[in-house]
Amino acid sequence: MEPVLRINNLQVTYYTDAGRARALDGVSLTLNAGEKLGLVGESGSGKSTMALAMMHMIKPPGRIEEGQVIVGDTDLTTLTKEEMLKARLEKITYIPQGAMNSLNPVMRIGAQMVDAIKAHYKSPSKAEMAEMSMDSLESVDLDRSVFKMYPHELSGGMKQRVCIAIGILLKPQVIIADEPTSALDVVTQRQVMETIDRVQETLGAAIILIGHDMGLMAQFVDKVAVMYTGRLMELSTVREMFTNPQHPYAQALISSLPSLDNKGVFQGIPGLAPALLRLPSGCAFHPRCQHTTEICTTMLPRLEQMEGGRMVACHLYTEQV
Amino acid sequence: MPELLEFRNVTKTFFRRGWFTTQPGTTALNNLSLKVNESNSTILTVAGESGSGKTTLAMLLLGFITPTSGQILYRGKDINSLKGAERMIFRREVQAVFQDPFAVFNPFYHVDHLLSVPIKRFKLAHSKKEMREKMFEALSAVGLHPQDILGRFPHQLSGGQRQRINVARALLLRPKILVADEPVSMVDASLRANILEVLSSLKKDYGVTIIYITHDLTTAYHISKSIIVLYRGTVMEAGDVDTVINAPQHPYTRLLIDSIPWPDLNRRWGETEIKAEEAELGENNGGCKFLSRCPFATKKCKTPPPLYLMSDLQAASCYLFDQNAQIESERLSELLPV
């Protein structure tokens, strides 16, 4: 099957007064249609930068240094500003963190949806646009009457679903959801995730779910990519990740999870994520790692393919390969 | 001896004020009775979704708002009529940690300022040296290195560090009760464990009773001993945390627990027959608050159900269990192990 999304060696740097911060350092990924990928990592690990880079929305002082983001057969990084405007929503869509707060409080939901359609199509009739919007609202389990409402008339979960409805208006092939439920409580969270799930199935789109809630990942995605200081540490199927994580950082992440069996055991990851401006030499995780050897402090481990197609970037496994 | 803290049939209604009339609006907390004993420190979870009255409970407990009816007693005295020295003691012994570690710091001051203000205010130290020692001790107790923290500005610290400083600030005052309102919901998952560990060590080492307010039942299960599940201001289920989380009885609790995204591939979402739906904010009809969402609703549910005992350590407010013995809401605390 032809992959719907290919990311090749994506690099993003922020040029700050204090120096250059490599927020994304050579990330490569492929995703097939209908696949769900979870992107996890601590704050500052480059998850959101990755989403912004894919959307071509990195603003100065940040810059995409290298790499390609190929959706279908178009390389998004080569598009002009106008072409990119068209590509957003049509090919790739982004549901940002706290999206529900991005709705304009003085415009009706419908007007905001129609706005998005107008930006892409030349001359649809009013009725057509309304019909499209209402269909989209229906597909996220909202009443058609929401079209005529203002954002303040909706609850947090409903607003979040409106944002999903806007995101899928033009049936994109790739959906990026950046912590879509971080401000919602468990019941609403489940409802929103079930909505995304259903929408994805009908569209056959690929989804990248960004977040740090491993529980949500276990329930939702097929593959998990663990990021740390802008690099991929491990990429494997959700089952492999939860039953047998390979990278020490992934292992620490998994064992820090609360579950029903280990009541009262708190196993955080010692230490803090390093600042991007002062990355440790060699593997960036080595100061916090339990298995550090000499080579870890000097040489950056490469992302190597292991048995069964999973990818791990750690010296522990390079000798065996 | 009076209880350390007692809620006596506390109800809080927020009114809708018109120009000429005042109408009762939302009942954020409905007839809650609760006792906290001084000799046995414990961690009690108050759980529920947004709008369930969890934060109202915290605000009432801290004396920020007054109850519409009922009384909140601290060491046998109504907290809203405390004066002078007694009020100072209450203010010192009941402390809080709030949800957002980014919003509570004044960005213009060093961290030292946040920690030194309560020391000065309550005259806990007689010299600069003693003040510094106290700050060092509190920061060490929450697992931070004081030399890395003191003299820094809030923007130089991570969310997890800031939240621990908040706990340290509360700890400085040697509180008896700590109200933790969603203390980990805005902290990275990998740092949550550290903060929860600090909280549970506070209970163990300093005998602080913690009221842990959350919608996250996973962390509640790990940290607390007992739990009260609220829905729109009313107690739905209460009891021992192990029993309630492993064998929830009330349809609402079952929905909540079924909606937790467990990091476990063998435990999938959606095993209950109740559809995940948001709470409707409509006017309530005086019956069971969960009526409009409950698949088991019957005619009986139009009158509010009392609490029915499941066992010594679990009770649910639902007519599904009306063959069981009732327990008055005033005796809620008896269900909660310490």
XYZ file of C-alpha atoms in Angstrom:
659
model
C 0.000 0.000 0.000
C 1.235 3.466 -0.877
C 1.813 5.464 2.309
C -0.339 8.581 2.567
C 2.187 10.537 4.602
C 5.962 10.429 4.377
C 8.214 12.592 6.497
C 11.873 12.519 5.513
C 14.620 13.815 7.758
C 12.661 16.811 9.044
C 14.788 19.389 10.855
C 13.578 22.518 12.598
C 15.798 25.031 14.367
C 14.850 28.017 16.483
C 17.383 30.809 16.297
C 17.332 32.472 19.687
C 19.609 35.099 21.218
C 21.131 32.423 23.393
C 21.969 30.182 20.464
C 20.439 27.694 18.073
C 17.922 25.279 19.489
C 17.329 22.166 17.429
C 13.691 21.496 18.166
C 13.392 18.736 15.594
C 16.434 16.772 14.601
C 16.073 14.531 11.598
C 12.712 12.883 12.126
C 11.477 10.412 9.527
C 8.116 8.652 9.516
C 5.705 6.990 7.142
C 2.033 6.502 7.708
C -0.505 4.514 5.703
C -4.094 5.516 5.145
C -6.263 4.550 8.082
C -3.315 4.276 10.444
C -3.259 5.943 13.821
C 0.070 7.079 15.190
C 0.614 8.366 18.706
C 3.398 10.871 19.272
C 4.422 11.014 22.915
C 7.059 12.842 24.901
C 7.527 15.323 27.722
C 6.951 19.056 27.288
C 9.671 20.458 25.097
C 10.379 17.208 23.288
C 9.336 18.657 19.939
C 5.895 17.107 19.540
C 4.101 20.332 18.747
C 6.995 21.635 16.644
C 6.640 18.539 14.534
C 2.934 19.232 14.001
C 3.623 22.848 13.110
C 6.401 21.866 10.730
C 4.091 19.455 8.956
C 1.534 22.202 8.571
C 4.232 24.581 7.349
C 3.381 26.876 10.209
C 6.796 27.361 11.842
C 7.247 31.069 12.456
C 10.533 32.957 12.836
C 12.810 32.646 14.732
C 12.070 29.039 13.831
C 12.968 27.582 10.428
C 12.566 24.303 8.646
C 16.170 23.550 7.761
C 15.758 20.368 5.842
C 13.418 17.566 5.060
C 10.228 16.780 3.242
C 6.628 16.280 4.258
C 4.939 14.338 1.495
C 1.176 13.907 1.574
C -0.088 11.698 -1.242
C 2.285 12.847 -3.954
C 2.789 16.500 -3.000
C 5.778 17.694 -1.019
C 4.311 20.308 1.307
C 7.666 21.943 2.025
C 8.036 23.046 -1.599
C 4.627 24.696 -1.855
C 4.203 28.453 -2.037
C 2.198 30.301 0.564
C -0.964 30.301 -1.561
C -0.671 26.639 -2.461
C -0.133 25.763 1.172
C -3.298 27.652 2.128
C -5.173 25.343 -0.221
C -3.392 22.247 1.017
C -4.390 22.884 4.629
C -7.795 21.359 5.342
C -7.829 19.700 1.919
C -4.813 17.457 2.349
C -3.728 17.885 5.928
C -5.550 19.290 8.918
C -4.486 20.314 12.366
C -6.573 20.339 15.530
C -4.449 22.410 17.907
C -4.191 22.129 21.657
C -7.103 23.905 23.331
C -8.730 24.282 19.929
C -12.055 25.046 21.509
C -10.727 28.387 22.698
C -9.847 29.333 19.150
C -13.459 29.757 18.045
C -14.423 33.351 17.443
C -16.878 34.292 20.209
C -18.771 36.861 18.130
C -19.340 34.722 15.044
C -21.871 31.952 14.686
C -20.392 28.460 14.301
C -21.848 28.263 10.820
C -20.187 31.468 9.658
C -16.829 30.198 10.833
C -17.285 26.956 8.950
C -18.404 28.676 5.776
C -15.313 30.882 6.014
C -13.118 27.839 5.751
C -14.967 26.543 2.688
C -14.839 29.940 0.952
C -11.078 29.985 1.297
C -10.840 26.849 -0.792
C -13.622 26.837 -3.339
C -14.435 29.599 -5.763
C -18.184 29.803 -5.968
C -20.252 27.361 -4.007
C -23.766 28.549 -3.278
C -24.782 29.481 0.225
C -27.036 26.480 0.504
C -24.288 24.146 -0.616
C -21.870 25.496 1.950
C -24.439 25.258 4.708
C -25.218 21.710 3.695
C -21.543 20.756 3.759
C -21.072 22.317 7.187
C -24.131 20.690 8.657
C -23.108 17.295 7.316
C -19.753 17.768 8.939
C -21.390 18.728 12.240
C -23.564 15.654 12.032
C -20.577 13.434 11.475
C -19.188 14.519 14.841
C -22.505 13.797 16.570
C -23.648 17.363 16.880
C -27.102 18.612 16.088
C -27.567 20.515 12.827
C -28.871 23.427 14.867
C -25.354 24.028 16.186
C -24.724 25.692 12.818
C -26.710 28.716 13.975
C -25.274 28.885 17.500
C -22.545 30.957 19.096
C -19.563 29.315 20.824
C -20.705 30.383 24.317
C -23.851 28.307 23.904
C -21.783 25.134 23.704
C -19.931 23.143 26.338
C -16.201 22.446 26.177
C -16.607 19.017 24.632
C -19.061 20.313 22.042
C -16.716 23.147 21.080
C -13.912 20.650 20.682
C -16.139 18.599 18.392
C -16.987 21.717 16.395
C -13.243 22.165 15.846
C -12.990 18.598 14.637
C -15.943 19.241 12.319
C -14.141 22.253 10.852
C -10.983 20.197 10.532
C -12.659 17.493 8.460
C -14.838 19.803 6.354
C -12.808 19.196 3.214
C -12.030 15.537 3.872
C -8.267 15.667 4.415
C -6.007 12.630 4.133
C -4.001 13.399 7.243
C -5.346 14.654 10.575
C -3.004 15.931 13.254
C -4.617 16.217 16.683
C -2.463 17.973 19.274
C -3.709 16.971 22.741
C -7.321 17.290 21.639
C -8.705 16.384 25.044
C -6.231 17.834 27.515
C -8.727 20.248 29.081
C -11.671 17.860 29.192
C -12.762 15.429 31.874
C -12.746 11.678 31.384
C -16.284 11.161 30.168
C -16.111 14.001 27.631
C -12.645 12.860 26.647
C -13.926 9.439 25.788
C -16.757 10.938 23.764
C -14.396 13.196 21.779
C -11.948 10.375 21.117
C -14.742 8.082 19.982
C -15.838 10.845 17.609
C -12.345 11.208 16.146
C -12.158 7.464 15.778
C -15.409 7.252 13.840
C -14.612 10.241 11.662
C -11.263 8.758 10.792
C -12.845 5.491 9.822
C -15.324 7.101 7.452
C -12.673 9.323 5.864
C -9.998 6.647 5.801
C -7.522 9.304 6.836
C -4.284 8.821 8.735
C -4.169 10.327 12.213
C -1.304 11.602 14.285
C -2.346 11.966 17.903
C 0.017 14.068 19.969
C -0.054 13.824 23.727
C 1.587 12.636 26.885
C -1.250 10.517 28.191
C -0.110 6.947 27.597
C -3.495 5.645 28.684
C -5.162 7.471 25.843
C -2.552 6.098 23.450
C -3.191 2.537 24.593
C -6.882 2.971 23.898
C -6.623 4.772 20.610
C -3.557 4.375 18.394
C -1.929 1.562 16.395
C 1.660 2.776 16.527
C 3.523 4.835 19.103
C 6.476 7.124 18.462
C 8.390 8.287 21.520
C 10.202 11.602 21.181
C 12.884 13.119 23.350
C 14.697 16.404 22.676
C 13.499 16.524 19.098
C 14.528 13.009 18.117
C 12.644 9.793 17.734
C 13.695 7.356 20.431
C 11.453 4.474 19.589
C 8.759 3.681 17.068
C 6.795 0.497 17.490
C 3.300 -0.902 17.483
C 1.191 -0.125 20.508
C 1.265 -3.728 21.652
C 5.056 -3.953 21.488
C 5.364 -0.601 23.222
C 3.210 -1.569 26.172
C 4.322 -5.147 26.613
C 7.989 -4.889 25.749
C 9.394 -1.360 25.387
C 12.992 -1.342 24.206
C 14.437 2.122 24.673
C 15.251 2.916 28.324
C 13.272 6.151 28.061
C 10.250 4.308 26.702
C 10.660 1.764 29.482
C 10.699 4.536 32.078
C 7.625 6.134 30.520
C 5.716 2.870 30.591
C 6.705 1.996 34.142
C 5.747 5.459 35.413
C 2.155 4.738 34.424
C -0.332 4.156 37.159
C -2.255 0.937 36.714
C -4.604 -1.093 38.824
C -1.969 -3.590 39.901
C 0.715 -1.444 41.449
C -1.254 0.688 43.875
C 0.800 3.155 45.852
C 3.951 2.653 43.791
C 5.118 5.903 42.288
C 7.831 5.536 39.728
C 8.626 8.855 38.155
C 11.492 9.393 35.759
C 14.354 10.910 37.742
C 15.833 14.178 36.563
C 14.502 16.722 34.111
C 14.423 16.925 30.351
C 17.462 18.933 29.243
C 17.121 22.382 27.702
C 17.519 22.276 23.941
C 20.220 24.918 24.089
C 22.386 22.814 26.355
C 21.959 19.282 25.127
C 24.199 16.703 26.732
C 26.820 15.165 24.479
C 26.087 11.858 22.830
C 22.643 10.445 23.551
C 20.528 13.226 25.058
C 18.938 10.827 27.510
C 22.175 9.505 29.013
C 22.162 11.653 32.217
C 18.810 10.119 33.197
C 19.408 6.650 31.860
C 20.064 3.594 34.011
C 22.064 1.756 31.395
C 24.553 4.486 30.472
C 27.851 3.221 29.136
C 30.833 5.148 27.833
C 29.686 5.243 24.263
C 26.410 6.926 25.279
C 28.225 10.057 26.436
C 30.143 10.480 23.208
C 28.166 9.113 20.308
C 24.642 9.844 19.191
C 22.779 6.569 18.663
C 21.076 6.199 15.296
C 17.536 5.069 14.829
C 18.012 1.433 13.841
C 15.483 -1.024 12.591
C 15.031 -4.063 14.787
C 13.179 -7.311 14.418
C 9.574 -6.944 13.380
C 10.120 -3.508 11.895
C 10.273 -1.491 15.092
C 12.793 1.301 15.319
C 14.938 2.089 18.356
C 17.682 4.649 18.845
C 19.846 3.257 21.623
C 23.396 1.896 21.891
C 22.101 -1.003 23.973
C 20.841 -2.602 20.801
C 23.313 -1.454 18.163
C 25.878 -4.163 18.908
C 23.350 -6.862 18.219
C 22.313 -5.501 14.854
C -13.171 16.421 71.523
C -14.556 18.172 68.448
C -13.576 16.951 65.017
C -10.815 18.779 63.211
C -13.137 19.645 60.367
C -16.803 19.054 59.972
C -19.226 19.779 57.163
C -22.723 19.824 58.627
C -25.427 19.508 55.932
C -23.668 22.032 53.758
C -25.518 23.293 50.693
C -24.293 25.941 48.323
C -26.643 27.448 45.790
C -25.550 30.105 43.351
C -28.326 32.565 42.713
C -29.285 34.256 39.519
C -29.812 37.881 40.282
C -32.166 39.887 38.124
C -32.868 43.585 38.575
C -35.755 43.067 40.931
C -35.753 39.411 41.806
C -33.296 36.785 42.889
C -33.911 33.257 41.754
C -32.130 30.132 42.870
C -29.873 28.949 40.076
C -27.419 26.092 40.319
C -27.027 24.004 43.413
C -23.307 23.378 43.353
C -23.208 21.342 46.525
C -26.182 19.592 48.014
C -26.463 18.641 51.683
C -22.977 17.329 52.263
C -21.888 16.103 55.679
C -18.335 15.109 56.291
C -15.987 14.725 59.216
C -12.216 14.790 59.292
C -10.516 13.474 62.371
C -7.305 15.010 63.686
C -5.642 11.901 65.059
C -5.852 9.852 61.871
C -4.502 11.669 58.869
C -5.827 10.400 55.571
C -6.101 11.177 51.900
C -9.667 11.640 50.759
C -10.525 11.999 47.086
C -13.424 14.085 45.899
C -14.068 13.060 42.308
C -16.442 14.134 39.591
C -16.553 15.733 36.165
C -16.601 19.452 35.419
C -19.524 21.109 37.116
C -19.885 18.453 39.779
C -19.131 20.853 42.626
C -15.624 19.669 43.466
C -14.087 23.114 43.357
C -17.045 24.642 45.194
C -16.282 22.212 47.990
C -12.666 23.401 48.067
C -13.719 27.046 48.094
C -16.141 26.429 50.946
C -13.535 24.570 52.928
C -11.023 27.367 52.514
C -13.621 29.912 53.572
C -13.564 31.784 50.265
C -17.320 31.490 49.917
C -19.998 30.922 52.531
C -22.499 28.073 52.463
C -26.140 28.848 51.642
C -27.229 26.557 54.450
C -25.451 24.314 56.900
C -22.212 24.909 58.722
C -18.529 24.204 58.257
C -16.810 23.757 61.599
C -13.104 23.832 62.255
C -12.214 22.490 65.681
C -15.841 22.942 66.620
C -16.133 26.561 65.475
C -17.861 27.881 62.369
C -15.093 28.950 60.002
C -17.029 31.963 58.841
C -17.259 33.460 62.308
C -13.640 32.928 63.317
C -11.882 36.057 64.538
C -8.408 37.220 65.460
C -6.005 34.553 66.636
C -8.381 31.686 65.874
C -8.760 32.875 62.336
C -4.996 33.036 61.933
C -4.701 29.462 63.173
C -7.351 28.314 60.713
C -5.648 30.154 57.878
C -2.347 28.565 58.788
C -3.569 25.041 59.325
C -5.717 24.763 56.220
C -3.634 25.166 53.090
C -4.232 24.702 49.380
C -2.447 23.701 46.212
C -4.234 24.717 43.041
C -4.470 23.343 39.565
C -2.384 25.665 37.463
C 1.263 25.886 38.513
C 1.813 28.583 35.899
C -0.781 31.054 37.133
C -0.077 31.259 40.848
C 3.392 32.763 40.663
C 4.015 36.464 40.319
C 6.523 36.587 37.462
C 8.300 39.630 38.919
C 9.419 37.995 42.146
C 11.979 35.346 42.937
C 10.720 32.064 44.256
C 12.126 33.165 47.633
C 9.401 35.771 47.828
C 6.624 33.220 47.536
C 8.149 31.192 50.331
C 9.121 34.056 52.632
C 5.768 35.846 52.625
C 3.953 33.155 54.636
C 6.892 32.911 57.057
C 6.751 36.616 57.755
C 2.993 36.760 57.816
C 2.649 34.041 60.411
C 5.857 35.015 62.228
C 7.334 31.565 61.943
C 10.957 32.667 62.064
C 12.834 35.046 64.306
C 15.839 35.679 62.118
C 16.810 35.678 58.469
C 18.890 32.593 59.083
C 15.991 30.701 60.583
C 13.778 31.733 57.689
C 16.305 30.364 55.226
C 16.583 27.128 57.136
C 12.826 26.725 57.064
C 12.756 27.321 53.322
C 15.557 24.795 52.797
C 13.781 22.223 54.890
C 10.453 22.616 53.094
C 12.031 22.451 49.649
C 14.034 19.368 50.562
C 10.892 17.718 51.881
C 9.305 17.948 48.434
C 12.374 16.546 46.732
C 13.890 19.729 45.336
C 17.446 20.961 45.776
C 17.079 24.324 47.539
C 20.284 25.709 46.017
C 18.860 25.127 42.520
C 15.564 26.757 43.323
C 16.115 29.745 45.571
C 16.926 32.951 43.765
C 15.339 31.764 40.546
C 12.412 33.315 38.751
C 9.277 31.266 38.046
C 9.876 31.228 34.286
C 13.153 29.406 34.875
C 11.365 26.471 36.463
C 9.370 23.643 34.973
C 5.727 23.003 35.737
C 6.570 20.064 37.959
C 9.079 22.102 39.943
C 6.609 24.936 40.398
C 3.910 22.619 41.599
C 6.315 21.149 44.139
C 7.223 24.640 45.319
C 3.534 25.219 45.914
C 3.416 22.111 48.035
C 6.550 23.284 49.868
C 4.932 26.639 50.557
C 1.925 24.947 52.075
C 4.161 22.634 54.064
C 6.114 25.536 55.605
C 3.050 26.362 57.658
C 2.714 22.856 59.065
C -0.893 22.522 57.934
C -3.337 20.001 59.301
C -5.364 19.942 56.115
C -4.162 20.392 52.572
C -6.715 20.964 49.839
C -5.205 19.830 46.550
C -7.437 20.920 43.687
C -6.335 18.986 40.579
C -2.655 19.346 41.472
C -1.330 17.158 38.665
C -3.697 17.758 35.783
C -1.425 20.330 34.138
C 1.843 18.546 34.795
C 3.553 16.171 32.384
C 2.538 12.580 32.877
C 6.111 11.568 33.635
C 6.323 14.103 36.477
C 2.937 13.308 37.955
C 4.282 10.336 39.820
C 6.822 12.551 41.597
C 4.216 15.020 42.829
C 1.865 12.309 43.980
C 4.725 10.731 45.848
C 5.414 14.023 47.614
C 1.766 14.327 48.582
C 1.577 10.859 50.019
C 4.794 11.369 51.947
C 3.324 14.553 53.463
C 0.569 12.466 54.887
C 2.965 9.850 56.197
C 5.719 12.078 57.565
C 3.834 15.168 58.653
C 0.386 13.800 59.414
C -1.345 16.130 56.966
C -4.846 15.189 55.895
C -5.176 15.751 52.180
C -8.418 16.460 50.382
C -7.531 15.451 46.844
C -9.903 16.929 44.304
C -9.725 15.443 40.842
C -11.475 13.990 37.855
C -8.640 11.574 37.299
C -9.585 8.375 39.041
C -6.314 6.632 38.194
C -4.270 8.961 40.362
C -7.019 9.003 42.984
C -6.833 5.251 43.217
C -3.107 5.366 43.781
C -2.914 8.093 46.310
C -6.045 8.003 48.423
C -7.692 5.817 50.973
C -11.299 6.804 50.490
C -13.364 8.495 47.824
C -16.516 10.542 47.396
C -17.965 10.703 43.885
C -19.970 13.844 43.229
C -22.318 14.557 40.353
C -23.886 17.981 40.114
C -23.335 18.634 43.783
C -24.755 15.386 45.105
C -22.918 12.386 46.494
C -23.405 9.506 44.078
C -21.148 6.974 45.666
C -18.704 6.946 48.544
C -16.466 4.525 50.301
C -13.152 2.798 50.362
C -11.195 3.634 47.229
C -10.256 0.041 46.359
C -13.840 -1.120 46.542
C -15.304 1.817 44.658
C -12.792 1.701 41.799
C -12.695 -2.064 41.421
C -16.398 -2.636 41.917
C -18.284 0.581 41.186
C -22.035 0.257 41.745
C -23.720 3.524 40.869
C -24.361 3.871 37.106
C -22.519 7.186 37.109
C -19.436 5.817 38.831
C -19.478 2.916 36.434
C -19.496 5.334 33.520
C -16.634 7.359 35.028
C -14.483 4.334 35.658
C -15.259 2.827 32.301
C -14.144 6.066 30.635
C -10.676 6.069 32.149
C -8.177 5.419 29.393
C -6.251 2.686 31.207
C -2.764 2.168 29.895
C -3.637 -1.465 29.500
C -4.288 -3.104 26.167
C -6.556 -5.722 27.662
C -8.873 -3.229 29.224
C -10.734 -1.389 26.507
C -13.044 1.549 26.587
C -16.768 1.172 26.422
C -17.589 -1.909 28.408
C -20.617 -0.394 30.122
C -23.884 0.131 28.360
C -23.993 3.814 29.304
C -23.039 6.026 26.436
C -20.343 8.581 27.106
C -22.132 11.881 26.977
C -21.626 15.245 28.471
C -23.700 16.415 31.396
C -26.707 18.401 30.369
C -26.896 21.713 32.068
C -30.681 21.926 32.101
C -32.817 22.663 35.128
C -32.978 19.771 37.515
C -36.309 18.350 38.433
C -35.675 17.533 42.071
C -35.121 13.857 41.410
C -31.909 11.913 41.008
C -29.401 14.227 39.343
C -28.232 11.519 36.997
C -31.779 10.763 35.830
C -31.517 12.265 32.350
C -28.436 10.202 31.453
C -29.210 7.010 33.298
C -30.254 3.947 31.264
C -31.803 2.332 34.339
C -34.081 5.257 35.196
C -37.511 4.373 36.522
C -40.434 6.380 37.885
C -38.995 6.173 41.375
C -36.000 8.211 40.343
C -38.130 11.371 40.259
C -37.546 11.674 43.989
C -33.936 11.960 45.134
C -32.574 8.574 46.215
C -30.989 8.159 49.642
C -27.671 6.438 50.163
C -27.911 2.643 50.215
C -25.221 0.590 51.867
C -23.365 -1.938 49.730
C -21.034 -3.003 52.467
C -19.489 -1.383 55.520
C -17.257 0.663 53.291
C -19.361 1.497 50.255
C -22.658 3.212 49.610
C -24.395 4.431 46.483
C -27.264 6.824 46.036
C -29.372 4.845 43.608
C -32.720 3.019 43.743
C -31.153 0.016 42.003
C -30.004 -0.970 45.451
C -33.170 -0.200 47.424
C -33.262 -3.658 48.927
C -30.129 -2.726 50.889
C -30.095 -0.853 54.179
C -30.104 2.926 54.032
C -27.599 5.204 55.658
C -28.268 8.850 56.505
C -26.157 11.323 54.610
C -24.960 12.703 57.968
C -23.146 9.447 58.579
C -21.211 9.559 55.317
C -17.876 9.752 57.132
C -18.389 6.330 58.655
C -18.002 4.845 55.191
C -14.676 6.428 54.627
C -11.715 4.504 56.018
C -8.723 6.512 57.158
